[in-house]
């Protein structure tokens, strides 16, 4: 099913005739043409995406198309960081959660060593949903990650 | 500086003359031609990347080139999930850490209600580095996230 038209979203966007063996038809609906496929075409290029999908076995193409679409939309939304912004945010969230666990462990160890009969001194309240960082910490984390990526891939920093 | 040659990595890979105003020169070294720029060209296409960089202010282009390079290398490494595999792994890590915090909180609450004088019953050991999930949990998380992405973008699941 490709919506109201017999063209898929990709062919509608590319203004070409949609053939029965069109690579995109199963993964891009007619309705997605304006938003999704335009992002995919702008970021990856229709020809590159077609080649990437055709290199994969049929059963993997749906997932690959979804991931490519996600990456493309993320890059249109954030032209510098794209979906890596999501990776940065999650890495920060992991760091904050690990810190929370370490804090509880230290509080528990400290409470036991100072006063083994007073478990109520342990602050048990840990806000699981509190994952935002102060701006400075956030910026430092982003800078550190950027340095790692630059270093990993031996990219030159523009002067 | 672009390595031993006066060409940057992109122009070396594309076998074209590198001009002083080449968009890629500050971000792709001569040595990266085979590995990095070939991935960037294969996944995004040189022309698309050039356009994406030129749309950005100069001070953002270094970061954007690093992110594009990261995404391209990740997609060559994992042609189905690309760098979204990293997002899945981090989402799982966040879920496991949240679960660990909830477990500690429940243990603490339970220990206090059952025996307020026995803080040593609280299992304080939480392995901060233990973030791997059982295979089943991992697969379920990936399936759930895939469903979310498919749903978010209204992508058709191939039959």
PDB file of C-alpha atoms in Angstrom:
ATOM      1  CA  UNK A   1       0.000   0.000   0.000  1.00  0.00           C
ATOM      2  CA  UNK A   2       1.386   3.377  -0.963  1.00  0.00           C
ATOM      3  CA  UNK A   3      -1.414   5.726  -0.027  1.00  0.00           C
ATOM      4  CA  UNK A   4      -3.839   7.420  -2.373  1.00  0.00           C
ATOM      5  CA  UNK A   5      -1.498   7.296  -5.339  1.00  0.00           C
ATOM      6  CA  UNK A   6       0.158   4.367  -7.074  1.00  0.00           C
ATOM      7  CA  UNK A   7       3.524   6.120  -6.572  1.00  0.00           C
ATOM      8  CA  UNK A   8       5.546   5.550  -3.424  1.00  0.00           C
ATOM      9  CA  UNK A   9       6.722   8.551  -1.401  1.00  0.00           C
ATOM     10  CA  UNK A  10      10.195   8.413  -2.901  1.00  0.00           C
ATOM     11  CA  UNK A  11       8.990   8.396  -6.513  1.00  0.00           C
ATOM     12  CA  UNK A  12       6.444  11.093  -5.750  1.00  0.00           C
ATOM     13  CA  UNK A  13       9.208  13.270  -4.310  1.00  0.00           C
ATOM     14  CA  UNK A  14      11.587  12.474  -7.178  1.00  0.00           C
ATOM     15  CA  UNK A  15       8.742  13.052  -9.689  1.00  0.00           C
ATOM     16  CA  UNK A  16       9.388   9.821 -11.485  1.00  0.00           C
ATOM     17  CA  UNK A  17       7.236   6.862 -12.457  1.00  0.00           C
ATOM     18  CA  UNK A  18       7.039   4.243  -9.707  1.00  0.00           C
ATOM     19  CA  UNK A  19       7.721   0.780 -11.102  1.00  0.00           C
ATOM     20  CA  UNK A  20       6.668  -2.530  -9.521  1.00  0.00           C
ATOM     21  CA  UNK A  21      10.306  -3.286  -8.638  1.00  0.00           C
ATOM     22  CA  UNK A  22      10.944   0.139  -7.018  1.00  0.00           C
ATOM     23  CA  UNK A  23      13.444  -0.273  -4.140  1.00  0.00           C
ATOM     24  CA  UNK A  24      11.732   2.332  -1.986  1.00  0.00           C
ATOM     25  CA  UNK A  25       8.056   1.315  -2.250  1.00  0.00           C
ATOM     26  CA  UNK A  26       7.903  -1.029   0.764  1.00  0.00           C
ATOM     27  CA  UNK A  27       9.598   1.491   3.063  1.00  0.00           C
ATOM     28  CA  UNK A  28       8.419   4.962   2.074  1.00  0.00           C
ATOM     29  CA  UNK A  29       4.734   5.667   1.872  1.00  0.00           C
ATOM     30  CA  UNK A  30       3.102   8.219  -0.401  1.00  0.00           C
ATOM     31  CA  UNK A  31       2.281  10.429   2.585  1.00  0.00           C
ATOM     32  CA  UNK A  32       5.907  10.597   3.704  1.00  0.00           C
ATOM     33  CA  UNK A  33       7.137  12.124   0.466  1.00  0.00           C
ATOM     34  CA  UNK A  34       7.321  15.717   1.585  1.00  0.00           C
ATOM     35  CA  UNK A  35       8.873  15.279   4.996  1.00  0.00           C
ATOM     36  CA  UNK A  36      10.697  11.955   5.236  1.00  0.00           C
ATOM     37  CA  UNK A  37      11.966  11.191   1.804  1.00  0.00           C
ATOM     38  CA  UNK A  38      12.979  14.791   1.203  1.00  0.00           C
ATOM     39  CA  UNK A  39      15.200  14.565   4.314  1.00  0.00           C
ATOM     40  CA  UNK A  40      16.597  11.195   3.185  1.00  0.00           C
ATOM     41  CA  UNK A  41      17.313  12.573  -0.289  1.00  0.00           C
ATOM     42  CA  UNK A  42      18.837  15.776   1.035  1.00  0.00           C
ATOM     43  CA  UNK A  43      21.156  14.042   3.514  1.00  0.00           C
ATOM     44  CA  UNK A  44      22.061  10.758   1.836  1.00  0.00           C
ATOM     45  CA  UNK A  45      20.873  11.117  -1.752  1.00  0.00           C
ATOM     46  CA  UNK A  46      18.262   8.782  -3.234  1.00  0.00           C
ATOM     47  CA  UNK A  47      20.825   6.895  -5.281  1.00  0.00           C
ATOM     48  CA  UNK A  48      23.070   6.195  -2.271  1.00  0.00           C
ATOM     49  CA  UNK A  49      20.121   4.979  -0.192  1.00  0.00           C
ATOM     50  CA  UNK A  50      18.934   2.736  -3.002  1.00  0.00           C
ATOM     51  CA  UNK A  51      22.424   1.207  -3.262  1.00  0.00           C
ATOM     52  CA  UNK A  52      22.643   0.776   0.530  1.00  0.00           C
ATOM     53  CA  UNK A  53      19.270  -0.997   0.634  1.00  0.00           C
ATOM     54  CA  UNK A  54      20.019  -3.214  -2.350  1.00  0.00           C
ATOM     55  CA  UNK A  55      23.267  -4.416  -0.721  1.00  0.00           C
ATOM     56  CA  UNK A  56      21.240  -5.800   2.211  1.00  0.00           C
ATOM     57  CA  UNK A  57      19.164  -8.979   2.428  1.00  0.00           C
ATOM     58  CA  UNK A  58      15.426  -8.319   2.019  1.00  0.00           C
ATOM     59  CA  UNK A  59      14.605  -9.009   5.674  1.00  0.00           C
ATOM     60  CA  UNK A  60      16.993  -6.265   6.876  1.00  0.00           C
ATOM     61  CA  UNK A  61      15.889  -3.507   4.519  1.00  0.00           C
ATOM     62  CA  UNK A  62      12.895  -2.353   6.575  1.00  0.00           C
ATOM     63  CA  UNK A  63      15.053  -1.737   9.634  1.00  0.00           C
ATOM     64  CA  UNK A  64      17.811  -0.130   7.567  1.00  0.00           C
ATOM     65  CA  UNK A  65      15.282   2.218   5.890  1.00  0.00           C
ATOM     66  CA  UNK A  66      13.891   3.192   9.307  1.00  0.00           C
ATOM     67  CA  UNK A  67      17.383   3.921  10.661  1.00  0.00           C
ATOM     68  CA  UNK A  68      18.391   5.899   7.565  1.00  0.00           C
ATOM     69  CA  UNK A  69      15.164   7.891   7.841  1.00  0.00           C
ATOM     70  CA  UNK A  70      15.823   8.559  11.535  1.00  0.00           C
ATOM     71  CA  UNK A  71      19.400   9.706  10.825  1.00  0.00           C
ATOM     72  CA  UNK A  72      18.262  11.939   7.966  1.00  0.00           C
ATOM     73  CA  UNK A  73      15.482  13.609   9.972  1.00  0.00           C
ATOM     74  CA  UNK A  74      17.868  14.104  12.908  1.00  0.00           C
ATOM     75  CA  UNK A  75      20.445  15.764  10.643  1.00  0.00           C
ATOM     76  CA  UNK A  76      17.864  18.075   9.078  1.00  0.00           C
ATOM     77  CA  UNK A  77      16.748  18.991  12.607  1.00  0.00           C
ATOM     78  CA  UNK A  78      20.326  19.478  13.865  1.00  0.00           C
ATOM     79  CA  UNK A  79      22.676  20.069  10.902  1.00  0.00           C
ATOM     80  CA  UNK A  80      25.833  19.975  13.031  1.00  0.00           C
ATOM     81  CA  UNK A  81      25.355  17.013  15.376  1.00  0.00           C
ATOM     82  CA  UNK A  82      22.498  15.078  13.748  1.00  0.00           C
ATOM     83  CA  UNK A  83      21.575  11.951  15.691  1.00  0.00           C
ATOM     84  CA  UNK A  84      24.923  12.098  17.526  1.00  0.00           C
ATOM     85  CA  UNK A  85      23.223  14.716  19.710  1.00  0.00           C
ATOM     86  CA  UNK A  86      21.072  11.840  20.972  1.00  0.00           C
ATOM     87  CA  UNK A  87      24.223   9.810  21.712  1.00  0.00           C
ATOM     88  CA  UNK A  88      25.716  12.759  23.646  1.00  0.00           C
ATOM     89  CA  UNK A  89      22.506  13.147  25.678  1.00  0.00           C
ATOM     90  CA  UNK A  90      22.395   9.441  26.493  1.00  0.00           C
ATOM     91  CA  UNK A  91      26.083   9.376  27.453  1.00  0.00           C
ATOM     92  CA  UNK A  92      25.423  12.226  29.845  1.00  0.00           C
ATOM     93  CA  UNK A  93      22.399  10.415  31.247  1.00  0.00           C
ATOM     94  CA  UNK A  94      24.546   7.288  31.829  1.00  0.00           C
ATOM     95  CA  UNK A  95      27.205   9.397  33.569  1.00  0.00           C
ATOM     96  CA  UNK A  96      24.599  11.045  35.830  1.00  0.00           C
ATOM     97  CA  UNK A  97      22.992   7.693  36.736  1.00  0.00           C
ATOM     98  CA  UNK A  98      26.382   6.142  37.529  1.00  0.00           C
ATOM     99  CA  UNK A  99      27.167   9.120  39.702  1.00  0.00           C
ATOM    100  CA  UNK A 100      23.837   8.690  41.525  1.00  0.00           C
ATOM    101  CA  UNK A 101      24.632   5.026  42.213  1.00  0.00           C
ATOM    102  CA  UNK A 102      28.118   5.931  43.467  1.00  0.00           C
ATOM    103  CA  UNK A 103      26.609   8.618  45.709  1.00  0.00           C
ATOM    104  CA  UNK A 104      24.130   6.153  47.253  1.00  0.00           C
ATOM    105  CA  UNK A 105      26.916   3.618  47.783  1.00  0.00           C
ATOM    106  CA  UNK A 106      29.085   6.216  49.498  1.00  0.00           C
ATOM    107  CA  UNK A 107      26.185   7.391  51.672  1.00  0.00           C
ATOM    108  CA  UNK A 108      25.399   3.826  52.685  1.00  0.00           C
ATOM    109  CA  UNK A 109      29.043   3.008  53.441  1.00  0.00           C
ATOM    110  CA  UNK A 110      29.437   6.255  55.378  1.00  0.00           C
ATOM    111  CA  UNK A 111      26.228   5.714  57.386  1.00  0.00           C
ATOM    112  CA  UNK A 112      27.270   2.166  58.320  1.00  0.00           C
ATOM    113  CA  UNK A 113      30.767   3.185  59.392  1.00  0.00           C
ATOM    114  CA  UNK A 114      29.662   6.235  61.418  1.00  0.00           C
ATOM    115  CA  UNK A 115      26.515   4.881  63.008  1.00  0.00           C
ATOM    116  CA  UNK A 116      25.594   1.292  62.216  1.00  0.00           C
ATOM    117  CA  UNK A 117      22.300   1.630  64.113  1.00  0.00           C
ATOM    118  CA  UNK A 118      20.981   4.547  62.122  1.00  0.00           C
ATOM    119  CA  UNK A 119      19.831   3.452  58.676  1.00  0.00           C
ATOM    120  CA  UNK A 120      17.427   6.385  58.448  1.00  0.00           C
ATOM    121  CA  UNK A 121      20.378   8.723  58.018  1.00  0.00           C
ATOM    122  CA  UNK A 122      20.781   7.294  54.582  1.00  0.00           C
ATOM    123  CA  UNK A 123      19.195   9.534  52.048  1.00  0.00           C
ATOM    124  CA  UNK A 124      17.291   7.021  50.034  1.00  0.00           C
ATOM    125  CA  UNK A 125      15.682   9.483  47.697  1.00  0.00           C
ATOM    126  CA  UNK A 126      17.212   9.236  44.281  1.00  0.00           C
ATOM    127  CA  UNK A 127      15.330  10.892  41.498  1.00  0.00           C
ATOM    128  CA  UNK A 128      15.530   8.356  38.718  1.00  0.00           C
ATOM    129  CA  UNK A 129      14.083  10.785  36.242  1.00  0.00           C
ATOM    130  CA  UNK A 130      16.464  13.591  37.077  1.00  0.00           C
ATOM    131  CA  UNK A 131      18.932  13.201  34.283  1.00  0.00           C
ATOM    132  CA  UNK A 132      19.578  16.748  33.246  1.00  0.00           C
ATOM    133  CA  UNK A 133      22.999  18.168  33.966  1.00  0.00           C
ATOM    134  CA  UNK A 134      24.059  21.676  34.786  1.00  0.00           C
ATOM    135  CA  UNK A 135      24.950  23.604  31.660  1.00  0.00           C
ATOM    136  CA  UNK A 136      28.662  23.620  32.441  1.00  0.00           C
ATOM    137  CA  UNK A 137      28.800  19.869  32.958  1.00  0.00           C
ATOM    138  CA  UNK A 138      26.835  19.360  29.751  1.00  0.00           C
ATOM    139  CA  UNK A 139      29.187  21.526  27.761  1.00  0.00           C
ATOM    140  CA  UNK A 140      32.256  19.819  29.223  1.00  0.00           C
ATOM    141  CA  UNK A 141      30.829  16.405  28.332  1.00  0.00           C
ATOM    142  CA  UNK A 142      30.129  17.501  24.776  1.00  0.00           C
ATOM    143  CA  UNK A 143      33.637  18.970  24.446  1.00  0.00           C
ATOM    144  CA  UNK A 144      35.225  15.780  25.797  1.00  0.00           C
ATOM    145  CA  UNK A 145      33.203  13.602  23.429  1.00  0.00           C
ATOM    146  CA  UNK A 146      34.029  15.819  20.495  1.00  0.00           C
ATOM    147  CA  UNK A 147      37.727  15.570  21.325  1.00  0.00           C
ATOM    148  CA  UNK A 148      37.416  11.776  21.505  1.00  0.00           C
ATOM    149  CA  UNK A 149      35.706  11.621  18.134  1.00  0.00           C
ATOM    150  CA  UNK A 150      38.232  13.985  16.565  1.00  0.00           C
ATOM    151  CA  UNK A 151      41.048  11.913  18.039  1.00  0.00           C
ATOM    152  CA  UNK A 152      39.513   8.584  17.043  1.00  0.00           C
ATOM    153  CA  UNK A 153      39.175   9.603  13.464  1.00  0.00           C
ATOM    154  CA  UNK A 154      42.304  11.773  13.267  1.00  0.00           C
ATOM    155  CA  UNK A 155      40.271  14.669  12.040  1.00  0.00           C
ATOM    156  CA  UNK A 156      41.912  18.030  11.827  1.00  0.00           C
ATOM    157  CA  UNK A 157      40.462  20.733  14.009  1.00  0.00           C
ATOM    158  CA  UNK A 158      39.860  23.837  11.920  1.00  0.00           C
ATOM    159  CA  UNK A 159      42.071  26.677  13.081  1.00  0.00           C
TER     160      UNK A 159
ATOM    161  CA  UNK B   1      48.471  20.724   6.583  1.00  0.00           C
ATOM    162  CA  UNK B   2      47.113  17.898   4.491  1.00  0.00           C
ATOM    163  CA  UNK B   3      49.782  15.222   4.873  1.00  0.00           C
ATOM    164  CA  UNK B   4      52.518  14.295   2.433  1.00  0.00           C
ATOM    165  CA  UNK B   5      50.601  15.560  -0.591  1.00  0.00           C
ATOM    166  CA  UNK B   6      49.150  18.937  -1.419  1.00  0.00           C
ATOM    167  CA  UNK B   7      45.780  17.213  -1.940  1.00  0.00           C
ATOM    168  CA  UNK B   8      43.380  16.720   0.931  1.00  0.00           C
ATOM    169  CA  UNK B   9      41.996  13.244   1.645  1.00  0.00           C
ATOM    170  CA  UNK B  10      38.756  13.958  -0.146  1.00  0.00           C
ATOM    171  CA  UNK B  11      40.404  15.160  -3.357  1.00  0.00           C
ATOM    172  CA  UNK B  12      42.897  12.298  -3.229  1.00  0.00           C
ATOM    173  CA  UNK B  13      40.007   9.844  -2.965  1.00  0.00           C
ATOM    174  CA  UNK B  14      37.993  11.609  -5.679  1.00  0.00           C
ATOM    175  CA  UNK B  15      41.156  11.861  -7.849  1.00  0.00           C
ATOM    176  CA  UNK B  16      40.672  15.519  -8.511  1.00  0.00           C
ATOM    177  CA  UNK B  17      42.865  18.571  -8.159  1.00  0.00           C
ATOM    178  CA  UNK B  18      42.648  20.104  -4.687  1.00  0.00           C
ATOM    179  CA  UNK B  19      42.090  23.847  -4.906  1.00  0.00           C
ATOM    180  CA  UNK B  20      42.885  26.401  -2.180  1.00  0.00           C
ATOM    181  CA  UNK B  21      39.155  26.904  -1.545  1.00  0.00           C
ATOM    182  CA  UNK B  22      38.382  23.159  -1.271  1.00  0.00           C
ATOM    183  CA  UNK B  23      35.539  22.643   1.248  1.00  0.00           C
ATOM    184  CA  UNK B  24      37.012  19.407   2.595  1.00  0.00           C
ATOM    185  CA  UNK B  25      40.683  20.358   3.145  1.00  0.00           C
ATOM    186  CA  UNK B  26      40.438  21.531   6.771  1.00  0.00           C
ATOM    187  CA  UNK B  27      38.523  18.418   7.829  1.00  0.00           C
ATOM    188  CA  UNK B  28      39.879  15.450   5.876  1.00  0.00           C
ATOM    189  CA  UNK B  29      43.584  14.713   5.885  1.00  0.00           C
ATOM    190  CA  UNK B  30      45.504  13.039   3.063  1.00  0.00           C
ATOM    191  CA  UNK B  31      45.995   9.913   5.209  1.00  0.00           C
ATOM    192  CA  UNK B  32      42.253   9.510   5.777  1.00  0.00           C
ATOM    193  CA  UNK B  33      41.431   9.217   2.099  1.00  0.00           C
ATOM    194  CA  UNK B  34      41.162   5.448   1.915  1.00  0.00           C
ATOM    195  CA  UNK B  35      39.251   4.808   5.107  1.00  0.00           C
ATOM    196  CA  UNK B  36      37.358   7.895   6.198  1.00  0.00           C
ATOM    197  CA  UNK B  37      36.486   9.812   3.108  1.00  0.00           C
ATOM    198  CA  UNK B  38      35.622   6.656   1.204  1.00  0.00           C
ATOM    199  CA  UNK B  39      33.048   5.881   3.929  1.00  0.00           C
ATOM    200  CA  UNK B  40      31.714   9.455   3.832  1.00  0.00           C
ATOM    201  CA  UNK B  41      31.472   9.341   0.034  1.00  0.00           C
ATOM    202  CA  UNK B  42      29.848   5.916   0.032  1.00  0.00           C
ATOM    203  CA  UNK B  43      27.219   6.770   2.638  1.00  0.00           C
ATOM    204  CA  UNK B  44      26.446  10.453   2.047  1.00  0.00           C
ATOM    205  CA  UNK B  45      28.086  11.289  -1.272  1.00  0.00           C
ATOM    206  CA  UNK B  46      30.810  13.927  -1.555  1.00  0.00           C
ATOM    207  CA  UNK B  47      28.478  16.450  -3.145  1.00  0.00           C
ATOM    208  CA  UNK B  48      25.866  16.145  -0.366  1.00  0.00           C
ATOM    209  CA  UNK B  49      28.517  16.535   2.344  1.00  0.00           C
ATOM    210  CA  UNK B  50      29.998  19.559   0.617  1.00  0.00           C
ATOM    211  CA  UNK B  51      26.534  21.158   0.463  1.00  0.00           C
ATOM    212  CA  UNK B  52      25.839  20.301   4.114  1.00  0.00           C
ATOM    213  CA  UNK B  53      29.146  21.855   5.235  1.00  0.00           C
ATOM    214  CA  UNK B  54      28.717  24.972   3.089  1.00  0.00           C
ATOM    215  CA  UNK B  55      25.285  25.625   4.621  1.00  0.00           C
ATOM    216  CA  UNK B  56      26.901  25.893   8.074  1.00  0.00           C
ATOM    217  CA  UNK B  57      28.870  28.769   9.575  1.00  0.00           C
ATOM    218  CA  UNK B  58      32.652  28.181   9.433  1.00  0.00           C
ATOM    219  CA  UNK B  59      33.004  27.598  13.179  1.00  0.00           C
ATOM    220  CA  UNK B  60      30.541  24.658  13.084  1.00  0.00           C
ATOM    221  CA  UNK B  61      31.985  22.832  10.101  1.00  0.00           C
ATOM    222  CA  UNK B  62      34.725  20.975  11.986  1.00  0.00           C
ATOM    223  CA  UNK B  63      32.230  19.418  14.383  1.00  0.00           C
ATOM    224  CA  UNK B  64      29.772  18.668  11.586  1.00  0.00           C
ATOM    225  CA  UNK B  65      32.522  16.963   9.526  1.00  0.00           C
ATOM    226  CA  UNK B  66      33.506  14.860  12.570  1.00  0.00           C
ATOM    227  CA  UNK B  67      29.892  13.795  13.160  1.00  0.00           C
ATOM    228  CA  UNK B  68      29.290  13.011   9.481  1.00  0.00           C
ATOM    229  CA  UNK B  69      32.501  10.967   9.449  1.00  0.00           C
ATOM    230  CA  UNK B  70      31.421   9.110  12.596  1.00  0.00           C
ATOM    231  CA  UNK B  71      27.983   8.345  11.126  1.00  0.00           C
ATOM    232  CA  UNK B  72      29.500   7.173   7.840  1.00  0.00           C
ATOM    233  CA  UNK B  73      32.060   4.868   9.494  1.00  0.00           C
ATOM    234  CA  UNK B  74      29.350   3.471  11.782  1.00  0.00           C
ATOM    235  CA  UNK B  75      27.098   2.722   8.798  1.00  0.00           C
ATOM    236  CA  UNK B  76      29.895   1.010   6.880  1.00  0.00           C
ATOM    237  CA  UNK B  77      30.605  -1.051  10.002  1.00  0.00           C
ATOM    238  CA  UNK B  78      26.903  -1.849  10.588  1.00  0.00           C
ATOM    239  CA  UNK B  79      24.944  -1.366   7.330  1.00  0.00           C
ATOM    240  CA  UNK B  80      21.543  -1.934   8.976  1.00  0.00           C
ATOM    241  CA  UNK B  81      21.673   0.064  12.211  1.00  0.00           C
ATOM    242  CA  UNK B  82      24.673   2.378  11.696  1.00  0.00           C
ATOM    243  CA  UNK B  83      25.286   4.659  14.660  1.00  0.00           C
ATOM    244  CA  UNK B  84      21.735   3.981  15.917  1.00  0.00           C
ATOM    245  CA  UNK B  85      23.225   0.742  17.295  1.00  0.00           C
ATOM    246  CA  UNK B  86      25.144   2.999  19.692  1.00  0.00           C
ATOM    247  CA  UNK B  87      21.879   4.729  20.683  1.00  0.00           C
ATOM    248  CA  UNK B  88      20.225   1.338  21.334  1.00  0.00           C
ATOM    249  CA  UNK B  89      23.179   0.213  23.484  1.00  0.00           C
ATOM    250  CA  UNK B  90      23.100   3.444  25.498  1.00  0.00           C
ATOM    251  CA  UNK B  91      19.315   3.256  25.956  1.00  0.00           C
ATOM    252  CA  UNK B  92      19.730  -0.242  27.335  1.00  0.00           C
ATOM    253  CA  UNK B  93      22.524   0.942  29.625  1.00  0.00           C
ATOM    254  CA  UNK B  94      20.258   3.735  30.934  1.00  0.00           C
ATOM    255  CA  UNK B  95      17.444   1.228  31.527  1.00  0.00           C
ATOM    256  CA  UNK B  96      19.766  -1.131  33.434  1.00  0.00           C
ATOM    257  CA  UNK B  97      21.169   1.694  35.593  1.00  0.00           C
ATOM    258  CA  UNK B  98      17.668   2.963  36.412  1.00  0.00           C
ATOM    259  CA  UNK B  99      16.677  -0.542  37.361  1.00  0.00           C
ATOM    260  CA  UNK B 100      19.739  -0.805  39.640  1.00  0.00           C
ATOM    261  CA  UNK B 101      18.789   2.442  41.382  1.00  0.00           C
ATOM    262  CA  UNK B 102      15.208   1.257  41.823  1.00  0.00           C
ATOM    263  CA  UNK B 103      16.469  -2.049  43.242  1.00  0.00           C
ATOM    264  CA  UNK B 104      18.679  -0.273  45.799  1.00  0.00           C
ATOM    265  CA  UNK B 105      15.822   2.011  46.779  1.00  0.00           C
ATOM    266  CA  UNK B 106      13.480  -0.953  47.256  1.00  0.00           C
ATOM    267  CA  UNK B 107      16.115  -2.842  49.259  1.00  0.00           C
ATOM    268  CA  UNK B 108      16.683   0.165  51.485  1.00  0.00           C
ATOM    269  CA  UNK B 109      12.973   0.774  52.000  1.00  0.00           C
ATOM    270  CA  UNK B 110      12.396  -2.903  52.702  1.00  0.00           C
ATOM    271  CA  UNK B 111      15.306  -3.146  55.157  1.00  0.00           C
ATOM    272  CA  UNK B 112      14.103  -0.082  57.052  1.00  0.00           C
ATOM    273  CA  UNK B 113      10.509  -1.288  57.314  1.00  0.00           C
ATOM    274  CA  UNK B 114      11.372  -4.844  58.323  1.00  0.00           C
ATOM    275  CA  UNK B 115      14.287  -4.236  60.619  1.00  0.00           C
ATOM    276  CA  UNK B 116      15.268  -0.601  61.172  1.00  0.00           C
ATOM    277  CA  UNK B 117      18.250  -1.670  63.269  1.00  0.00           C
ATOM    278  CA  UNK B 118      19.851  -3.804  60.614  1.00  0.00           C
ATOM    279  CA  UNK B 119      21.457  -1.638  57.950  1.00  0.00           C
ATOM    280  CA  UNK B 120      23.879  -4.414  57.073  1.00  0.00           C
ATOM    281  CA  UNK B 121      21.034  -6.337  55.467  1.00  0.00           C
ATOM    282  CA  UNK B 122      21.065  -3.828  52.682  1.00  0.00           C
ATOM    283  CA  UNK B 123      22.955  -5.149  49.769  1.00  0.00           C
ATOM    284  CA  UNK B 124      25.120  -2.171  49.032  1.00  0.00           C
ATOM    285  CA  UNK B 125      27.080  -3.720  46.252  1.00  0.00           C
ATOM    286  CA  UNK B 126      26.023  -2.341  42.918  1.00  0.00           C
ATOM    287  CA  UNK B 127      28.319  -2.973  40.045  1.00  0.00           C
ATOM    288  CA  UNK B 128      28.456   0.351  38.272  1.00  0.00           C
ATOM    289  CA  UNK B 129      30.192  -1.181  35.290  1.00  0.00           C
ATOM    290  CA  UNK B 130      27.753  -4.035  34.917  1.00  0.00           C
ATOM    291  CA  UNK B 131      25.611  -2.698  32.130  1.00  0.00           C
ATOM    292  CA  UNK B 132      25.205  -5.692  29.902  1.00  0.00           C
ATOM    293  CA  UNK B 133      21.753  -7.235  29.675  1.00  0.00           C
ATOM    294  CA  UNK B 134      20.713 -10.791  29.173  1.00  0.00           C
ATOM    295  CA  UNK B 135      20.319 -11.555  25.504  1.00  0.00           C
ATOM    296  CA  UNK B 136      16.542 -11.797  25.720  1.00  0.00           C
ATOM    297  CA  UNK B 137      16.211  -8.402  27.396  1.00  0.00           C
ATOM    298  CA  UNK B 138      18.572  -6.890  24.824  1.00  0.00           C
ATOM    299  CA  UNK B 139      16.557  -8.265  21.936  1.00  0.00           C
ATOM    300  CA  UNK B 140      13.279  -7.116  23.448  1.00  0.00           C
ATOM    301  CA  UNK B 141      14.662  -3.610  23.913  1.00  0.00           C
ATOM    302  CA  UNK B 142      15.855  -3.477  20.317  1.00  0.00           C
ATOM    303  CA  UNK B 143      12.496  -4.759  19.063  1.00  0.00           C
ATOM    304  CA  UNK B 144      10.636  -2.186  21.162  1.00  0.00           C
ATOM    305  CA  UNK B 145      12.802   0.654  19.905  1.00  0.00           C
ATOM    306  CA  UNK B 146      12.445  -0.489  16.331  1.00  0.00           C
ATOM    307  CA  UNK B 147       8.671  -0.522  16.736  1.00  0.00           C
ATOM    308  CA  UNK B 148       8.812   3.004  18.163  1.00  0.00           C
ATOM    309  CA  UNK B 149      10.897   4.261  15.279  1.00  0.00           C
ATOM    310  CA  UNK B 150       8.683   2.540  12.723  1.00  0.00           C
ATOM    311  CA  UNK B 151       5.642   4.018  14.409  1.00  0.00           C
ATOM    312  CA  UNK B 152       7.154   7.488  14.757  1.00  0.00           C
ATOM    313  CA  UNK B 153       7.947   7.674  11.108  1.00  0.00           C
ATOM    314  CA  UNK B 154       4.941   5.716   9.876  1.00  0.00           C
ATOM    315  CA  UNK B 155       7.214   3.422   7.949  1.00  0.00           C
ATOM    316  CA  UNK B 156       5.721   0.356   6.407  1.00  0.00           C
ATOM    317  CA  UNK B 157       6.999  -2.935   7.711  1.00  0.00           C
ATOM    318  CA  UNK B 158       7.919  -5.159   4.783  1.00  0.00           C
ATOM    319  CA  UNK B 159       5.710  -8.238   4.716  1.00  0.00           C
TER     320      UNK B 159
END
